Tab-separated table of N, CA and C in Angstrom:
chain	number	residue	atom	x	y	z
A	1	VAL	N	0.848	-1.169	0.000
A	1	VAL	CA	0.000	0.000	0.000
A	1	VAL	C	0.894	1.232	0.000
A	2	MET	N	0.590	2.142	-0.888
A	2	MET	CA	1.337	3.398	-0.934
A	2	MET	C	0.374	4.511	-0.557
A	3	ALA	N	0.811	5.357	0.354
A	3	ALA	CA	-0.014	6.486	0.770
A	3	ALA	C	0.743	7.777	0.508
A	4	ILE	N	0.069	8.720	-0.099
A	4	ILE	CA	0.646	10.042	-0.332
A	4	ILE	C	-0.293	11.021	0.348
A	5	GLY	N	0.239	11.778	1.284
A	5	GLY	CA	-0.588	12.686	2.071
A	5	GLY	C	-1.087	13.871	1.279
A	6	GLU	N	-2.193	14.409	1.733
A	6	GLU	CA	-2.798	15.564	1.074
A	6	GLU	C	-1.859	16.772	0.997
A	7	PRO	N	-1.099	17.070	2.057
A	7	PRO	CA	-0.184	18.229	1.946
A	7	PRO	C	0.811	18.086	0.798
A	8	LEU	N	1.313	16.885	0.589
A	8	LEU	CA	2.246	16.679	-0.512
A	8	LEU	C	1.543	16.827	-1.855
A	9	LEU	N	0.319	16.352	-1.937
A	9	LEU	CA	-0.445	16.492	-3.176
A	9	LEU	C	-0.684	17.956	-3.520
A	10	GLN	N	-0.771	18.793	-2.509
A	10	GLN	CA	-1.031	20.208	-2.745
A	10	GLN	C	0.174	20.947	-3.306
A	11	VAL	N	1.382	20.448	-3.062
A	11	VAL	CA	2.571	21.178	-3.516
A	11	VAL	C	3.192	20.604	-4.786
A	12	LEU	N	2.822	19.390	-5.170
A	12	LEU	CA	3.408	18.770	-6.357
A	12	LEU	C	2.597	19.074	-7.607
A	13	THR	N	3.295	19.300	-8.710
A	13	THR	CA	2.619	19.403	-10.001
A	13	THR	C	2.267	17.987	-10.458
A	14	GLN	N	1.507	17.874	-11.531
A	14	GLN	CA	1.164	16.542	-12.044
A	14	GLN	C	2.411	15.766	-12.440
A	15	ALA	N	3.339	16.428	-13.118
A	15	ALA	CA	4.565	15.746	-13.550
A	15	ALA	C	5.383	15.303	-12.343
A	16	GLU	N	5.441	16.140	-11.315
A	16	GLU	CA	6.192	15.779	-10.109
A	16	GLU	C	5.529	14.610	-9.384
A	17	LEU	N	4.194	14.631	-9.307
A	17	LEU	CA	3.469	13.532	-8.673
A	17	LEU	C	3.722	12.227	-9.418
A	18	ARG	N	3.698	12.289	-10.727
A	18	ARG	CA	3.985	11.084	-11.519
A	18	ARG	C	5.394	10.578	-11.249
A	19	ALA	N	6.339	11.502	-11.132
A	19	ALA	CA	7.728	11.115	-10.847
A	19	ALA	C	7.832	10.472	-9.462
A	20	VAL	N	7.124	11.019	-8.470
A	20	VAL	CA	7.145	10.444	-7.117
A	20	VAL	C	6.560	9.041	-7.134
A	21	ILE	N	5.441	8.874	-7.819
A	21	ILE	CA	4.806	7.554	-7.888
A	21	ILE	C	5.709	6.569	-8.629
A	22	ALA	N	6.333	7.019	-9.715
A	22	ALA	CA	7.266	6.147	-10.442
A	22	ALA	C	8.430	5.751	-9.548
A	23	HIS	N	8.943	6.704	-8.774
A	23	HIS	CA	10.039	6.412	-7.847
A	23	HIS	C	9.614	5.316	-6.857
A	24	GLU	N	8.432	5.483	-6.267
A	24	GLU	CA	7.974	4.510	-5.273
A	24	GLU	C	7.733	3.140	-5.903
A	25	PHE	N	7.133	3.116	-7.096
A	25	PHE	CA	6.938	1.826	-7.763
A	25	PHE	C	8.272	1.222	-8.205
A	26	GLY	N	9.267	2.068	-8.385
A	26	GLY	CA	10.609	1.576	-8.697
A	26	GLY	C	11.135	0.665	-7.608
A	27	HIS	N	10.748	0.933	-6.379
A	27	HIS	CA	11.163	0.061	-5.275
A	27	HIS	C	10.526	-1.320	-5.389
A	28	PHE	N	9.302	-1.379	-5.890
A	28	PHE	CA	8.634	-2.662	-6.046
A	28	PHE	C	9.249	-3.459	-7.187
A	29	THR	N	9.532	-2.789	-8.288
A	29	THR	CA	10.088	-3.505	-9.439
A	29	THR	C	11.513	-3.974	-9.176
A	30	GLY	N	12.234	-3.257	-8.325
A	30	GLY	CA	13.605	-3.647	-8.001
A	30	GLY	C	13.691	-4.679	-6.897
A	31	GLY	N	12.564	-5.070	-6.322
A	31	GLY	CA	12.569	-6.054	-5.243
A	31	GLY	C	12.987	-5.469	-3.898
A	32	ASP	N	13.030	-4.148	-3.804
A	32	ASP	CA	13.486	-3.500	-2.570
A	32	ASP	C	12.565	-3.778	-1.388
A	33	THR	N	11.310	-4.043	-1.661
A	33	THR	CA	10.332	-4.175	-0.578
A	33	THR	C	10.482	-5.484	0.193
A	34	LYS	N	11.280	-6.406	-0.322
A	34	LYS	CA	11.453	-7.687	0.377
A	34	LYS	C	12.277	-7.526	1.649
A	35	LEU	N	13.362	-6.769	1.581
A	35	LEU	CA	14.234	-6.603	2.744
A	35	LEU	C	13.933	-5.344	3.552
A	36	GLY	N	13.194	-4.411	2.973
A	36	GLY	CA	12.935	-3.142	3.640
A	36	GLY	C	12.349	-3.262	5.037
A	37	PRO	N	11.241	-4.000	5.207
A	37	PRO	CA	10.652	-4.107	6.543
A	37	PRO	C	11.606	-4.745	7.569
A	38	TRP	N	12.334	-5.775	7.149
A	38	TRP	CA	13.289	-6.421	8.050
A	38	TRP	C	14.390	-5.447	8.449
A	39	THR	N	14.903	-4.703	7.485
A	39	THR	CA	15.961	-3.731	7.768
A	39	THR	C	15.464	-2.673	8.746
A	40	TYR	N	14.275	-2.164	8.512
A	40	TYR	CA	13.699	-1.141	9.385
A	40	TYR	C	13.543	-1.669	10.805
A	41	ARG	N	12.976	-2.872	10.946
A	41	ARG	CA	12.770	-3.447	12.278
A	41	ARG	C	14.101	-3.710	12.983
A	42	THR	N	15.104	-4.152	12.236
A	42	THR	CA	16.419	-4.417	12.839
A	42	THR	C	17.053	-3.118	13.318
A	43	ARG	N	16.975	-2.081	12.518
A	43	ARG	CA	17.516	-0.780	12.935
A	43	ARG	C	16.820	-0.298	14.207
A	44	ALA	N	15.502	-0.404	14.256
A	44	ALA	CA	14.744	0.035	15.428
A	44	ALA	C	15.101	-0.800	16.658
A	45	ALA	N	15.260	-2.119	16.474
A	45	ALA	CA	15.620	-2.990	17.598
A	45	ALA	C	17.015	-2.650	18.124
A	46	LEU	N	17.946	-2.362	17.223
A	46	LEU	CA	19.291	-1.974	17.656
A	46	LEU	C	19.256	-0.669	18.443
A	47	GLU	N	18.468	0.275	17.977
A	47	GLU	CA	18.354	1.549	18.679
A	47	GLU	C	17.771	1.348	20.081
A	48	ARG	N	16.710	0.548	20.173
A	48	ARG	CA	16.116	0.277	21.491
A	48	ARG	C	17.107	-0.431	22.403
A	49	SER	N	17.834	-1.400	21.857
A	49	SER	CA	18.812	-2.143	22.655
A	49	SER	C	19.907	-1.228	23.179
A	50	LEU	N	20.388	-0.359	22.321
A	50	LEU	CA	21.444	0.564	22.746
A	50	LEU	C	20.953	1.510	23.838
A	51	GLU	N	19.721	1.947	23.744
A	51	GLU	CA	19.167	2.816	24.784
A	51	GLU	C	19.083	2.080	26.116
A	52	GLN	N	18.664	0.819	26.078
A	52	GLN	CA	18.506	0.052	27.316
A	52	GLN	C	19.848	-0.375	27.907
A	53	LEU	N	20.841	-0.547	27.055
A	53	LEU	CA	22.147	-1.016	27.528
A	53	LEU	C	23.106	0.120	27.862
A	54	GLU	N	22.643	1.346	27.778
A	54	GLU	CA	23.512	2.493	28.019
A	54	GLU	C	24.179	2.394	29.389
A	55	GLY	N	25.496	2.533	29.368
A	55	GLY	CA	26.268	2.495	30.606
A	55	GLY	C	26.622	1.099	31.082
A	56	THR	N	26.267	0.062	30.327
A	56	THR	CA	26.603	-1.310	30.729
A	56	THR	C	27.732	-1.841	29.859
A	57	ALA	N	28.291	-2.965	30.280
A	57	ALA	CA	29.390	-3.586	29.534
A	57	ALA	C	28.910	-4.141	28.191
A	58	LEU	N	27.644	-4.453	28.068
A	58	LEU	CA	27.111	-5.003	26.817
A	58	LEU	C	26.883	-3.936	25.752
A	59	GLN	N	26.952	-2.686	26.127
A	59	GLN	CA	26.673	-1.621	25.169
A	59	GLN	C	27.682	-1.618	24.020
A	60	LEU	N	28.944	-1.812	24.320
A	60	LEU	CA	29.994	-1.709	23.303
A	60	LEU	C	29.841	-2.727	22.162
A	61	PRO	N	29.618	-4.033	22.433
A	61	PRO	CA	29.421	-4.964	21.305
A	61	PRO	C	28.206	-4.603	20.436
A	62	PHE	N	27.122	-4.172	21.076
A	62	PHE	CA	25.941	-3.776	20.314
A	62	PHE	C	26.224	-2.523	19.489
A	63	LEU	N	27.012	-1.624	20.031
A	63	LEU	CA	27.383	-0.412	19.306
A	63	LEU	C	28.218	-0.762	18.076
A	64	TRP	N	29.171	-1.648	18.239
A	64	TRP	CA	29.997	-2.070	17.097
A	64	TRP	C	29.145	-2.735	16.021
A	65	TYR	N	28.293	-3.678	16.456
A	65	TYR	CA	27.444	-4.362	15.493
A	65	TYR	C	26.487	-3.368	14.827
A	66	GLY	N	25.931	-2.463	15.614
A	66	GLY	CA	25.006	-1.464	15.067
A	66	GLY	C	25.662	-0.607	14.005
A	67	ARG	N	26.893	-0.187	14.248
A	67	ARG	CA	27.611	0.620	13.253
A	67	ARG	C	27.872	-0.175	11.981
A	68	LEU	N	28.258	-1.436	12.125
A	68	LEU	CA	28.495	-2.286	10.952
A	68	LEU	C	27.197	-2.490	10.180
A	69	PHE	N	26.111	-2.801	10.891
A	69	PHE	CA	24.826	-3.021	10.235
A	69	PHE	C	24.373	-1.764	9.499
A	70	MET	N	24.502	-0.613	10.145
A	70	MET	CA	24.088	0.640	9.508
A	70	MET	C	24.932	0.925	8.272
A	71	ARG	N	26.222	0.711	8.349
A	71	ARG	CA	27.093	0.974	7.200
A	71	ARG	C	26.682	0.112	6.009
A	72	LEU	N	26.424	-1.161	6.267
A	72	LEU	CA	26.046	-2.070	5.178
A	72	LEU	C	24.634	-1.787	4.659
A	73	SER	N	23.689	-1.633	5.566
A	73	SER	CA	22.301	-1.457	5.127
A	73	SER	C	22.080	-0.088	4.486
A	74	LEU	N	22.782	0.934	4.954
A	74	LEU	CA	22.637	2.246	4.321
A	74	LEU	C	23.206	2.248	2.902
A	75	GLY	N	24.269	1.504	2.681
A	75	GLY	CA	24.821	1.391	1.327
A	75	GLY	C	23.830	0.741	0.369
A	76	VAL	N	23.180	-0.310	0.831
A	76	VAL	CA	22.172	-0.987	0.009
A	76	VAL	C	20.983	-0.049	-0.220
A	77	SER	N	20.523	0.604	0.843
A	77	SER	CA	19.387	1.526	0.720
A	77	SER	C	19.689	2.656	-0.260
A	78	ARG	N	20.902	3.178	-0.188
A	78	ARG	CA	21.291	4.277	-1.086
A	78	ARG	C	21.246	3.825	-2.541
A	79	SER	N	21.764	2.641	-2.831
A	79	SER	CA	21.750	2.167	-4.225
A	79	SER	C	20.318	1.915	-4.699
A	80	GLN	N	19.442	1.461	-3.802
A	80	GLN	CA	18.039	1.260	-4.169
A	80	GLN	C	17.359	2.595	-4.465
A	81	GLU	N	17.668	3.618	-3.676
A	81	GLU	CA	17.114	4.949	-3.929
A	81	GLU	C	17.594	5.500	-5.267
A	82	TYR	N	18.872	5.322	-5.571
A	82	TYR	CA	19.401	5.802	-6.852
A	82	TYR	C	18.701	5.118	-8.024
A	83	ALA	N	18.452	3.819	-7.908
A	83	ALA	CA	17.772	3.091	-8.981
A	83	ALA	C	16.331	3.597	-9.150
A	84	ALA	N	15.639	3.846	-8.040
A	84	ALA	CA	14.267	4.372	-8.108
A	84	ALA	C	14.264	5.788	-8.695
A	85	ASP	N	15.259	6.607	-8.322
A	85	ASP	CA	15.386	7.955	-8.893
A	85	ASP	C	15.597	7.880	-10.403
A	86	ALA	N	16.450	6.967	-10.833
A	86	ALA	CA	16.747	6.831	-12.264
A	86	ALA	C	15.490	6.438	-13.041
A	87	LEU	N	14.680	5.554	-12.473
A	87	LEU	CA	13.439	5.150	-13.136
A	87	LEU	C	12.496	6.347	-13.275
A	88	ALA	N	12.332	7.116	-12.203
A	88	ALA	CA	11.446	8.285	-12.250
A	88	ALA	C	11.926	9.290	-13.292
A	89	ALA	N	13.229	9.530	-13.345
A	89	ALA	CA	13.786	10.481	-14.312
A	89	ALA	C	13.624	9.965	-15.743
A	90	ARG	N	13.807	8.671	-15.930
A	90	ARG	CA	13.682	8.090	-17.270
A	90	ARG	C	12.241	8.163	-17.772
A	91	LEU	N	11.276	7.947	-16.878
A	91	LEU	CA	9.872	7.925	-17.294
A	91	LEU	C	9.247	9.312	-17.421
A	92	PHE	N	9.626	10.235	-16.536
A	92	PHE	CA	8.930	11.528	-16.513
A	92	PHE	C	9.864	12.732	-16.614
A	93	GLY	N	11.119	12.487	-16.883
A	93	GLY	CA	12.064	13.574	-17.086
A	93	GLY	C	12.809	13.942	-15.819
A	94	SER	N	14.054	14.330	-15.999
A	94	SER	CA	14.890	14.647	-14.845
A	94	SER	C	14.429	15.920	-14.140
A	95	THR	N	13.892	16.883	-14.892
A	95	THR	CA	13.441	18.134	-14.272
A	95	THR	C	12.321	17.873	-13.275
A	96	ALA	N	11.320	17.102	-13.678
A	96	ALA	CA	10.197	16.787	-12.777
A	96	ALA	C	10.678	15.948	-11.595
A	97	ALA	N	11.552	14.987	-11.841
A	97	ALA	CA	12.041	14.124	-10.761
A	97	ALA	C	12.847	14.921	-9.743
A	98	ILE	N	13.732	15.783	-10.214
A	98	ILE	CA	14.556	16.590	-9.307
A	98	ILE	C	13.691	17.552	-8.511
A	99	SER	N	12.773	18.214	-9.168
A	99	SER	CA	11.884	19.160	-8.488
A	99	SER	C	11.041	18.452	-7.424
A	100	ALA	N	10.529	17.275	-7.764
A	100	ALA	CA	9.726	16.504	-6.809
A	100	ALA	C	10.571	16.080	-5.609
A	101	LEU	N	11.788	15.618	-5.860
A	101	LEU	CA	12.662	15.200	-4.764
A	101	LEU	C	12.963	16.356	-3.819
A	102	ARG	N	13.161	17.528	-4.378
A	102	ARG	CA	13.422	18.702	-3.529
A	102	ARG	C	12.209	19.029	-2.666
A	103	LYS	N	11.023	18.975	-3.260
A	103	LYS	CA	9.814	19.279	-2.488
A	103	LYS	C	9.568	18.217	-1.420
A	104	VAL	N	9.798	16.968	-1.757
A	104	VAL	CA	9.610	15.890	-0.784
A	104	VAL	C	10.612	16.048	0.365
A	105	ALA	N	11.841	16.425	0.052
A	105	ALA	CA	12.857	16.617	1.099
A	105	ALA	C	12.452	17.731	2.056
A	106	ARG	N	11.900	18.810	1.507
A	106	ARG	CA	11.452	19.910	2.378
A	106	ARG	C	10.285	19.466	3.256
A	107	ALA	N	9.401	18.650	2.697
A	107	ALA	CA	8.243	18.179	3.462
A	107	ALA	C	8.636	17.127	4.501
A	108	ALA	N	9.795	16.494	4.321
A	108	ALA	CA	10.230	15.441	5.240
A	108	ALA	C	10.389	15.955	6.662
A	109	TYR	N	10.820	17.211	6.799
A	109	TYR	CA	10.977	17.778	8.135
A	109	TYR	C	9.647	17.739	8.882
A	110	CYS	N	8.583	18.154	8.223
A	110	CYS	CA	7.261	18.147	8.854
A	110	CYS	C	6.803	16.721	9.138
A	111	HIS	N	7.084	15.830	8.215
A	111	HIS	CA	6.709	14.427	8.377
A	111	HIS	C	7.403	13.826	9.588
A	112	ASP	N	8.698	14.128	9.740
A	112	ASP	CA	9.444	13.620	10.892
A	112	ASP	C	8.859	14.148	12.196
A	113	ARG	N	8.490	15.413	12.222
A	113	ARG	CA	7.898	16.000	13.426
A	113	ARG	C	6.593	15.276	13.761
A	114	TYR	N	5.825	14.955	12.716
A	114	TYR	CA	4.558	14.252	12.925
A	114	TYR	C	4.804	12.899	13.583
A	115	TRP	N	5.753	12.132	13.059
A	115	TRP	CA	6.007	10.802	13.595
A	115	TRP	C	6.678	10.838	14.955
A	116	GLU	N	7.383	11.915	15.239
A	116	GLU	CA	8.001	12.048	16.561
A	116	GLU	C	6.991	12.503	17.592
A	117	ARG	N	5.798	12.829	17.133
A	117	ARG	CA	4.720	13.294	18.004
A	117	ARG	C	5.124	14.569	18.740
A	118	GLU	N	5.687	15.464	17.982
A	118	GLU	CA	6.078	16.761	18.515
A	118	GLU	C	5.475	17.837	17.643
A	119	VAL	N	4.911	18.849	18.270
A	119	VAL	CA	4.341	19.950	17.511
A	119	VAL	C	4.827	21.269	18.090
A	120	VAL	N	4.875	22.272	17.255
A	120	VAL	CA	5.160	23.630	17.697
A	120	VAL	C	3.863	24.407	17.531
A	121	PRO	N	3.298	24.892	18.637
A	121	PRO	CA	2.042	25.638	18.524
A	121	PRO	C	2.221	26.874	17.636
A	122	VAL	N	1.142	27.292	16.986
A	122	VAL	CA	1.188	28.487	16.159
A	122	VAL	C	1.634	29.657	17.034
A	123	GLY	N	2.672	30.342	16.586
A	123	GLY	CA	3.220	31.453	17.352
A	123	GLY	C	4.179	31.027	18.448
A	124	GLY	N	4.357	29.723	18.623
A	124	GLY	CA	5.248	29.221	19.673
A	124	GLY	C	6.679	29.094	19.190
A	125	GLN	N	7.567	28.876	20.123
A	125	GLN	CA	8.986	28.728	19.821
A	125	GLN	C	9.491	27.322	20.127
A	126	LYS	N	8.910	26.684	21.130
A	126	LYS	CA	9.400	25.387	21.582
A	126	LYS	C	8.409	24.285	21.205
A	127	PRO	N	8.934	23.129	20.776
A	127	PRO	CA	8.029	22.014	20.475
A	127	PRO	C	7.441	21.426	21.755
A	128	ARG	N	6.245	20.925	21.623
A	128	ARG	CA	5.572	20.257	22.733
A	128	ARG	C	5.280	18.819	22.333
A	129	ALA	N	5.475	17.926	23.275
A	129	ALA	CA	5.193	16.514	23.017
A	129	ALA	C	3.684	16.287	23.044
A	130	VAL	N	3.202	15.510	22.108
A	130	VAL	CA	1.800	15.130	22.079
A	130	VAL	C	1.715	13.627	21.878
A	131	ASP	N	0.670	13.038	22.384
A	131	ASP	CA	0.460	11.605	22.211
A	131	ASP	C	-0.987	11.408	21.821
A	132	VAL	N	-1.234	11.363	20.520
A	132	VAL	CA	-2.593	11.262	20.007
A	132	VAL	C	-2.684	10.042	19.105
A	133	ARG	N	-3.662	9.224	19.376
A	133	ARG	CA	-3.929	8.077	18.515
A	133	ARG	C	-5.430	8.033	18.265
A	134	VAL	N	-5.800	7.846	17.036
A	134	VAL	CA	-7.217	7.768	16.698
A	134	VAL	C	-7.444	6.444	15.987
A	135	VAL	N	-8.340	5.658	16.510
A	135	VAL	CA	-8.750	4.419	15.859
A	135	VAL	C	-10.238	4.573	15.598
A	136	ALA	N	-10.622	4.444	14.359
A	136	ALA	CA	-12.023	4.625	14.001
A	136	ALA	C	-12.497	3.429	13.189
A	137	ALA	N	-13.737	3.059	13.407
A	137	ALA	CA	-14.316	1.958	12.647
A	137	ALA	C	-15.756	2.324	12.296
A	138	THR	N	-16.197	1.854	11.151
A	138	THR	CA	-17.570	2.099	10.738
A	138	THR	C	-18.029	0.993	9.799
A	139	HIS	N	-19.318	0.842	9.731
A	139	HIS	CA	-19.900	-0.094	8.774
A	139	HIS	C	-20.451	0.651	7.558
A	140	ARG	N	-20.261	1.956	7.542
A	140	ARG	CA	-20.772	2.788	6.452
A	140	ARG	C	-19.672	3.055	5.427
A	141	HIS	N	-20.059	3.333	4.204
A	141	HIS	CA	-19.128	3.698	3.139
A	141	HIS	C	-18.911	5.208	3.216
A	142	LEU	N	-17.819	5.590	3.864
A	142	LEU	CA	-17.592	7.008	4.124
A	142	LEU	C	-17.359	7.814	2.853
A	143	GLU	N	-16.735	7.223	1.841
A	143	GLU	CA	-16.506	7.968	0.596
A	143	GLU	C	-17.837	8.388	-0.024
A	144	GLU	N	-18.821	7.492	0.009
A	144	GLU	CA	-20.147	7.829	-0.513
A	144	GLU	C	-20.808	8.905	0.341
A	145	ARG	N	-20.634	8.822	1.649
A	145	ARG	CA	-21.238	9.810	2.550
A	145	ARG	C	-20.581	11.178	2.374
A	146	VAL	N	-19.278	11.202	2.070
A	146	VAL	CA	-18.607	12.475	1.788
A	146	VAL	C	-19.181	13.061	0.501
A	147	ALA	N	-19.325	12.221	-0.520
A	147	ALA	CA	-19.850	12.687	-1.812
A	147	ALA	C	-21.264	13.249	-1.676
A	148	SER	N	-22.071	12.649	-0.792
A	148	SER	CA	-23.444	13.128	-0.598
A	148	SER	C	-23.527	14.177	0.520
A	149	ARG	N	-22.379	14.632	0.998
A	149	ARG	CA	-22.281	15.677	2.037
A	149	ARG	C	-22.924	15.267	3.355
A	150	GLN	N	-22.876	13.977	3.658
A	150	GLN	CA	-23.382	13.487	4.938
A	150	GLN	C	-22.243	13.270	5.941
A	151	PHE	N	-21.004	13.430	5.464
A	151	PHE	CA	-19.830	13.288	6.319
A	151	PHE	C	-18.810	14.328	5.893
A	152	ARG	N	-18.175	14.976	6.862
A	152	ARG	CA	-17.227	16.044	6.559
A	152	ARG	C	-16.003	15.513	5.822
A	153	GLU	N	-15.695	16.129	4.686
A	153	GLU	CA	-14.569	15.703	3.861
A	153	GLU	C	-13.238	15.869	4.599
A	154	ASP	N	-13.056	16.992	5.292
A	154	ASP	CA	-11.781	17.209	5.992
A	154	ASP	C	-11.577	16.171	7.090
A	155	LEU	N	-12.637	15.798	7.782
A	155	LEU	CA	-12.534	14.781	8.823
A	155	LEU	C	-12.225	13.415	8.213
A	156	TYR	N	-12.830	13.124	7.083
A	156	TYR	CA	-12.585	11.861	6.392
A	156	TYR	C	-11.093	11.704	6.086
A	157	TYR	N	-10.459	12.738	5.543
A	157	TYR	CA	-9.055	12.629	5.175
A	157	TYR	C	-8.133	12.634	6.387
A	158	ARG	N	-8.574	13.195	7.497
A	158	ARG	CA	-7.769	13.133	8.717
A	158	ARG	C	-7.819	11.738	9.325
A	159	LEU	N	-8.970	11.099	9.222
A	159	LEU	CA	-9.123	9.761	9.789
A	159	LEU	C	-8.572	8.670	8.882
A	160	LYS	N	-8.590	8.917	7.593
A	160	LYS	CA	-8.188	7.877	6.649
A	160	LYS	C	-6.680	7.679	6.745
A	161	GLY	N	-6.277	6.531	7.156
A	161	GLY	CA	-4.864	6.182	7.247
A	161	GLY	C	-4.705	4.794	6.700
A	162	VAL	N	-4.831	3.835	7.575
A	162	VAL	CA	-4.785	2.441	7.164
A	162	VAL	C	-6.232	1.960	7.107
A	163	GLU	N	-6.598	1.447	5.973
A	163	GLU	CA	-7.969	1.000	5.793
A	163	GLU	C	-7.973	-0.514	5.691
A	164	VAL	N	-8.779	-1.139	6.524
A	164	VAL	CA	-8.904	-2.597	6.525
A	164	VAL	C	-10.362	-2.905	6.278
A	165	GLU	N	-10.642	-3.628	5.211
A	165	GLU	CA	-12.020	-4.024	4.922
A	165	GLU	C	-12.212	-5.467	5.360
A	166	LEU	N	-13.243	-5.679	6.141
A	166	LEU	CA	-13.566	-7.005	6.610
A	166	LEU	C	-14.840	-7.482	5.934
A	167	PRO	N	-14.913	-8.762	5.632
A	167	PRO	CA	-16.132	-9.276	4.982
A	167	PRO	C	-17.327	-9.251	5.900
């Protein structure tokens, strides 16, 4: 499943959006998605382990292994990104691909803040930690209700994240 947020859709041109989608599908055609989840989970587990082992004798071996793992996995990840970039540029032109990558990089800062659960209030200077989780379920077809104006469109897109349909 590929998700592209509404804020990103608002800043990308059609050509840039096509380049972004081509880039992401490039990961599927290159087989990158097979090792990606494992690599991500391993990196996260190493980070958690290092935090828990801080100040102990076991920290050093985990630190060495973590550095080796990061060096190897980042090299593989970088080559996969270059291949996906090349596909996007080949299909939709280098200008659109480069412009899209720049816009996505600028938006990444906001995305990281979102996942870190930190916000800066409007007019504020310091970030504040927030812990918000929304789980919603319905037996109604919300897209149809939005179209018939029986459900707020802005709320629909805020709630829509991972969609699981059950029989």
